Amino acid sequence: MDQKKIGKFIAGRRREAGMTQQALSEKLGVSDRTVGNWENGRNLPDPSLYKPLCDELGITLAEFFSGERIPEEKMKERTDDILIKTVSENRAAGFAGMISYILIVCGVMCAFLSALRHFSQTSSIVLISVGMFLCFSGICIKVILFQQSTGKKINNTGMGFCSSLTLVFIILKLTGNISWSWLWVLSPAWLGVCAAAAAIAVLLTAGAVVSRRKKKR
């Protein structure tokens, strides 16, 4: 589905119906910012809102998924096309999901195989690296599938890197390739959490200051 096209279609139909974003959001029980995100193509509505949204905009589900008005004489043909496309996409997503699980399982097995078989340090590091690569590949596929199915984007906050680095250190620790204390093994995780907490505190403080200045004016 073309999110940008659907978003423009929603915005156009809303204006034609004489509704503001606020009015539409109140009827659907969401925020006006959520409606704005739909219209800007950032994400799609929750599937539970497809039918209510179409009813409010006076369009069919086929028109919603197409992102345009469909002449009545072509409605059946276009609806069939949309159904076939949806089934094909679901099959592809199911296959990709299965591949992602296989990659994650193989990655975990490779990462811990060195500890079970007592390979040399060099071989252990190579196996752990291959295992981590497979795990991350599987996770990336799962993230992409999630974004496509929900229409939501996952922003990179930096916590993924901290978590990955922590996992690498944990595996190296468990396989005996490093002799660090657990304090240092887990350091990327707690340092990342502290950094995130500090960033949130700064943003909240800045927001409070701006809010106070606006009130004074």
Tab-separated table of C-alpha atoms in Angstrom:
chain	number	residue	atom	x	y	z
A	1	MET	CA	0.000	0.000	0.000
A	2	ASP	CA	1.192	3.481	-0.871
A	3	GLN	CA	1.015	5.353	2.442
A	4	LYS	CA	1.673	8.766	0.889
A	5	LYS	CA	-1.095	8.308	-1.669
A	6	ILE	CA	-3.565	7.025	0.930
A	7	GLY	CA	-2.672	9.931	3.237
A	8	LYS	CA	-3.347	12.515	0.522
A	9	PHE	CA	-6.631	10.777	-0.283
A	10	ILE	CA	-7.724	10.881	3.371
A	11	ALA	CA	-6.847	14.585	3.582
A	12	GLY	CA	-8.725	15.363	0.368
A	13	ARG	CA	-11.854	13.489	1.386
A	14	ARG	CA	-11.798	15.087	4.846
A	15	ARG	CA	-11.695	18.570	3.324
A	16	GLU	CA	-14.470	17.693	0.873
A	17	ALA	CA	-16.574	16.545	3.815
A	18	GLY	CA	-15.959	19.912	5.499
A	19	MET	CA	-14.193	18.414	8.511
A	20	THR	CA	-11.103	19.584	10.339
A	21	GLN	CA	-8.498	17.135	11.617
A	22	GLN	CA	-9.807	17.798	15.124
A	23	ALA	CA	-13.379	16.973	14.127
A	24	LEU	CA	-12.373	13.735	12.410
A	25	SER	CA	-10.165	12.706	15.310
A	26	GLU	CA	-12.999	13.209	17.812
A	27	LYS	CA	-15.343	11.034	15.769
A	28	LEU	CA	-12.766	8.232	15.596
A	29	GLY	CA	-11.547	8.574	19.187
A	30	VAL	CA	-7.948	9.448	18.290
A	31	SER	CA	-5.830	12.602	18.545
A	32	ASP	CA	-5.643	15.194	15.772
A	33	ARG	CA	-1.899	14.515	15.633
A	34	THR	CA	-2.681	10.896	14.727
A	35	VAL	CA	-4.895	12.064	11.878
A	36	GLY	CA	-2.101	14.392	10.766
A	37	ASN	CA	0.327	11.461	10.685
A	38	TRP	CA	-2.096	9.520	8.472
A	39	GLU	CA	-2.464	12.406	6.065
A	40	ASN	CA	1.289	13.002	5.905
A	41	GLY	CA	1.870	9.345	5.065
A	42	ARG	CA	3.899	8.646	8.205
A	43	ASN	CA	1.723	5.680	9.143
A	44	LEU	CA	-1.628	4.057	8.440
A	45	PRO	CA	-4.665	3.867	10.733
A	46	ASP	CA	-5.064	0.866	12.988
A	47	PRO	CA	-6.971	-1.890	11.110
A	48	SER	CA	-9.834	-1.542	13.612
A	49	LEU	CA	-10.344	2.032	12.334
A	50	TYR	CA	-10.466	1.218	8.609
A	51	LYS	CA	-14.251	0.776	8.459
A	52	PRO	CA	-15.183	3.721	10.758
A	53	LEU	CA	-12.789	5.996	8.861
A	54	CYS	CA	-14.237	4.956	5.503
A	55	ASP	CA	-17.757	5.559	6.813
A	56	GLU	CA	-16.844	9.071	7.967
A	57	LEU	CA	-15.150	9.899	4.646
A	58	GLY	CA	-17.868	8.289	2.514
A	59	ILE	CA	-15.545	5.879	0.727
A	60	THR	CA	-15.245	2.112	0.350
A	61	LEU	CA	-12.417	-0.036	1.711
A	62	ALA	CA	-11.262	-0.675	-1.848
A	63	GLU	CA	-10.975	3.085	-2.429
A	64	PHE	CA	-9.146	3.486	0.870
A	65	PHE	CA	-6.530	0.854	-0.023
A	66	SER	CA	-6.207	2.278	-3.556
A	67	GLY	CA	-5.885	5.845	-2.307
A	68	GLU	CA	-8.288	7.144	-4.957
A	69	ARG	CA	-11.889	7.181	-6.095
A	70	ILE	CA	-12.918	4.110	-8.118
A	71	PRO	CA	-15.683	4.330	-10.749
A	72	GLU	CA	-18.618	2.075	-9.914
A	73	GLU	CA	-18.232	0.029	-13.108
A	74	LYS	CA	-14.610	-0.808	-12.143
A	75	MET	CA	-15.258	-1.434	-8.456
A	76	LYS	CA	-15.484	-5.249	-8.671
A	77	GLU	CA	-12.358	-5.528	-10.820
A	78	ARG	CA	-10.310	-3.262	-8.541
A	79	THR	CA	-11.564	-5.013	-5.400
A	80	ASP	CA	-10.446	-8.372	-6.811
A	81	ASP	CA	-7.032	-6.902	-7.656
A	82	ILE	CA	-6.636	-5.569	-4.127
A	83	LEU	CA	-7.585	-8.942	-2.605
A	84	ILE	CA	-5.109	-10.809	-4.808
A	85	LYS	CA	-2.358	-8.323	-3.967
A	86	THR	CA	-3.095	-8.584	-0.241
A	87	VAL	CA	-2.967	-12.403	-0.319
A	88	SER	CA	0.337	-12.302	-2.208
A	89	GLU	CA	1.812	-9.837	0.280
A	90	ASN	CA	0.677	-11.995	3.216
A	91	ARG	CA	2.308	-15.071	1.691
A	92	ALA	CA	5.561	-13.183	1.127
A	93	ALA	CA	5.435	-11.819	4.689
A	94	GLY	CA	4.847	-15.322	6.074
A	95	PHE	CA	7.823	-16.707	4.168
A	96	ALA	CA	10.026	-13.807	5.282
A	97	GLY	CA	8.880	-14.328	8.878
A	98	MET	CA	9.862	-18.014	8.715
A	99	ILE	CA	13.294	-17.092	7.319
A	100	SER	CA	13.793	-14.570	10.136
A	101	TYR	CA	13.090	-17.245	12.784
A	102	ILE	CA	15.521	-19.661	11.116
A	103	LEU	CA	18.237	-16.980	11.026
A	104	ILE	CA	17.736	-16.119	14.708
A	105	VAL	CA	17.835	-19.796	15.807
A	106	CYS	CA	20.939	-20.513	13.709
A	107	GLY	CA	22.559	-17.347	15.054
A	108	VAL	CA	21.972	-18.335	18.670
A	109	MET	CA	23.318	-21.848	17.994
A	110	CYS	CA	26.471	-20.467	16.357
A	111	ALA	CA	27.037	-17.962	19.158
A	112	PHE	CA	26.972	-20.608	21.888
A	113	LEU	CA	28.462	-23.518	19.909
A	114	SER	CA	31.987	-22.504	20.859
A	115	ALA	CA	31.161	-22.834	24.554
A	116	LEU	CA	29.762	-26.347	24.044
A	117	ARG	CA	32.520	-27.657	21.780
A	118	HIS	CA	35.494	-25.810	23.350
A	119	PHE	CA	36.938	-24.387	20.146
A	120	SER	CA	40.058	-22.213	20.067
A	121	GLN	CA	39.723	-18.535	20.884
A	122	THR	CA	39.992	-17.481	17.232
A	123	SER	CA	37.387	-20.015	16.101
A	124	SER	CA	35.100	-19.001	18.967
A	125	ILE	CA	35.259	-15.325	18.017
A	126	VAL	CA	34.517	-16.170	14.368
A	127	LEU	CA	31.525	-18.341	15.357
A	128	ILE	CA	30.209	-15.673	17.722
A	129	SER	CA	30.540	-13.024	15.000
A	130	VAL	CA	28.679	-15.204	12.493
A	131	GLY	CA	26.002	-15.943	15.091
A	132	MET	CA	25.505	-12.273	15.905
A	133	PHE	CA	25.274	-11.422	12.204
A	134	LEU	CA	22.587	-14.064	11.665
A	135	CYS	CA	20.640	-12.920	14.745
A	136	PHE	CA	20.706	-9.271	13.692
A	137	SER	CA	19.690	-10.199	10.145
A	138	GLY	CA	16.672	-12.094	11.484
A	139	ILE	CA	15.742	-9.231	13.811
A	140	CYS	CA	16.028	-6.704	10.966
A	141	ILE	CA	13.632	-8.769	8.855
A	142	LYS	CA	11.155	-8.883	11.772
A	143	VAL	CA	11.392	-5.104	12.196
A	144	ILE	CA	10.784	-4.507	8.487
A	145	LEU	CA	7.765	-6.827	8.529
A	146	PHE	CA	6.398	-5.014	11.596
A	147	GLN	CA	6.774	-1.626	9.908
A	148	GLN	CA	5.066	-2.843	6.738
A	149	SER	CA	2.172	-4.497	8.572
A	150	THR	CA	1.461	-1.612	10.947
A	151	GLY	CA	2.591	1.342	8.859
A	152	LYS	CA	4.628	2.552	11.816
A	153	LYS	CA	8.252	3.580	11.708
A	154	ILE	CA	10.755	2.565	14.348
A	155	ASN	CA	13.204	5.358	15.048
A	156	ASN	CA	16.817	4.568	15.876
A	157	THR	CA	17.319	5.738	19.459
A	158	GLY	CA	20.784	4.248	19.947
A	159	MET	CA	19.505	1.724	22.494
A	160	GLY	CA	19.685	-1.011	19.871
A	161	PHE	CA	23.440	-0.519	19.573
A	162	CYS	CA	23.889	-0.583	23.364
A	163	SER	CA	21.803	-3.757	23.655
A	164	SER	CA	23.725	-5.439	20.843
A	165	LEU	CA	27.082	-4.539	22.331
A	166	THR	CA	25.948	-5.825	25.724
A	167	LEU	CA	24.844	-9.116	24.155
A	168	VAL	CA	28.242	-9.483	22.470
A	169	PHE	CA	30.024	-8.954	25.796
A	170	ILE	CA	27.719	-11.412	27.576
A	171	ILE	CA	28.437	-14.123	24.993
A	172	LEU	CA	32.186	-13.475	25.201
A	173	LYS	CA	31.954	-13.654	28.997
A	174	LEU	CA	29.955	-16.902	29.014
A	175	THR	CA	32.284	-18.537	26.488
A	176	GLY	CA	35.329	-17.558	28.553
A	177	ASN	CA	36.883	-15.280	25.934
A	178	ILE	CA	36.989	-12.281	28.306
A	179	SER	CA	37.555	-12.198	32.051
A	180	TRP	CA	35.892	-8.860	32.804
A	181	SER	CA	33.679	-8.410	35.835
A	182	TRP	CA	29.929	-8.366	35.154
A	183	LEU	CA	29.930	-4.645	35.950
A	184	TRP	CA	31.901	-3.960	32.785
A	185	VAL	CA	30.173	-6.631	30.735
A	186	LEU	CA	26.820	-4.921	31.353
A	187	SER	CA	28.206	-1.386	31.106
A	188	PRO	CA	26.803	-0.589	27.590
A	189	ALA	CA	23.287	-1.398	28.813
A	190	TRP	CA	23.267	0.695	31.972
A	191	LEU	CA	25.218	3.535	30.353
A	192	GLY	CA	22.639	3.579	27.533
A	193	VAL	CA	19.765	3.632	30.023
A	194	CYS	CA	21.402	6.491	31.949
A	195	ALA	CA	21.948	8.449	28.731
A	196	ALA	CA	18.323	7.907	27.668
A	197	ALA	CA	17.063	8.968	31.114
A	198	ALA	CA	19.224	12.094	30.998
A	199	ALA	CA	17.929	12.973	27.517
A	200	ILE	CA	14.308	12.531	28.650
A	201	ALA	CA	14.950	14.702	31.718
A	202	VAL	CA	16.463	17.454	29.555
A	203	LEU	CA	13.516	17.353	27.137
A	204	LEU	CA	10.956	17.453	29.950
A	205	THR	CA	12.771	20.357	31.620
A	206	ALA	CA	13.009	22.266	28.334
A	207	GLY	CA	9.294	21.643	27.695
A	208	ALA	CA	8.380	22.900	31.151
A	209	VAL	CA	10.465	26.070	30.666
A	210	VAL	CA	8.871	26.790	27.287
A	211	SER	CA	5.399	26.178	28.741
A	212	ARG	CA	6.037	28.631	31.603
A	213	ARG	CA	7.282	31.318	29.225
A	214	LYS	CA	4.178	30.945	27.095
A	215	LYS	CA	1.940	31.306	30.167
A	216	LYS	CA	3.755	34.468	31.219
A	217	ARG	CA	3.195	36.012	27.818
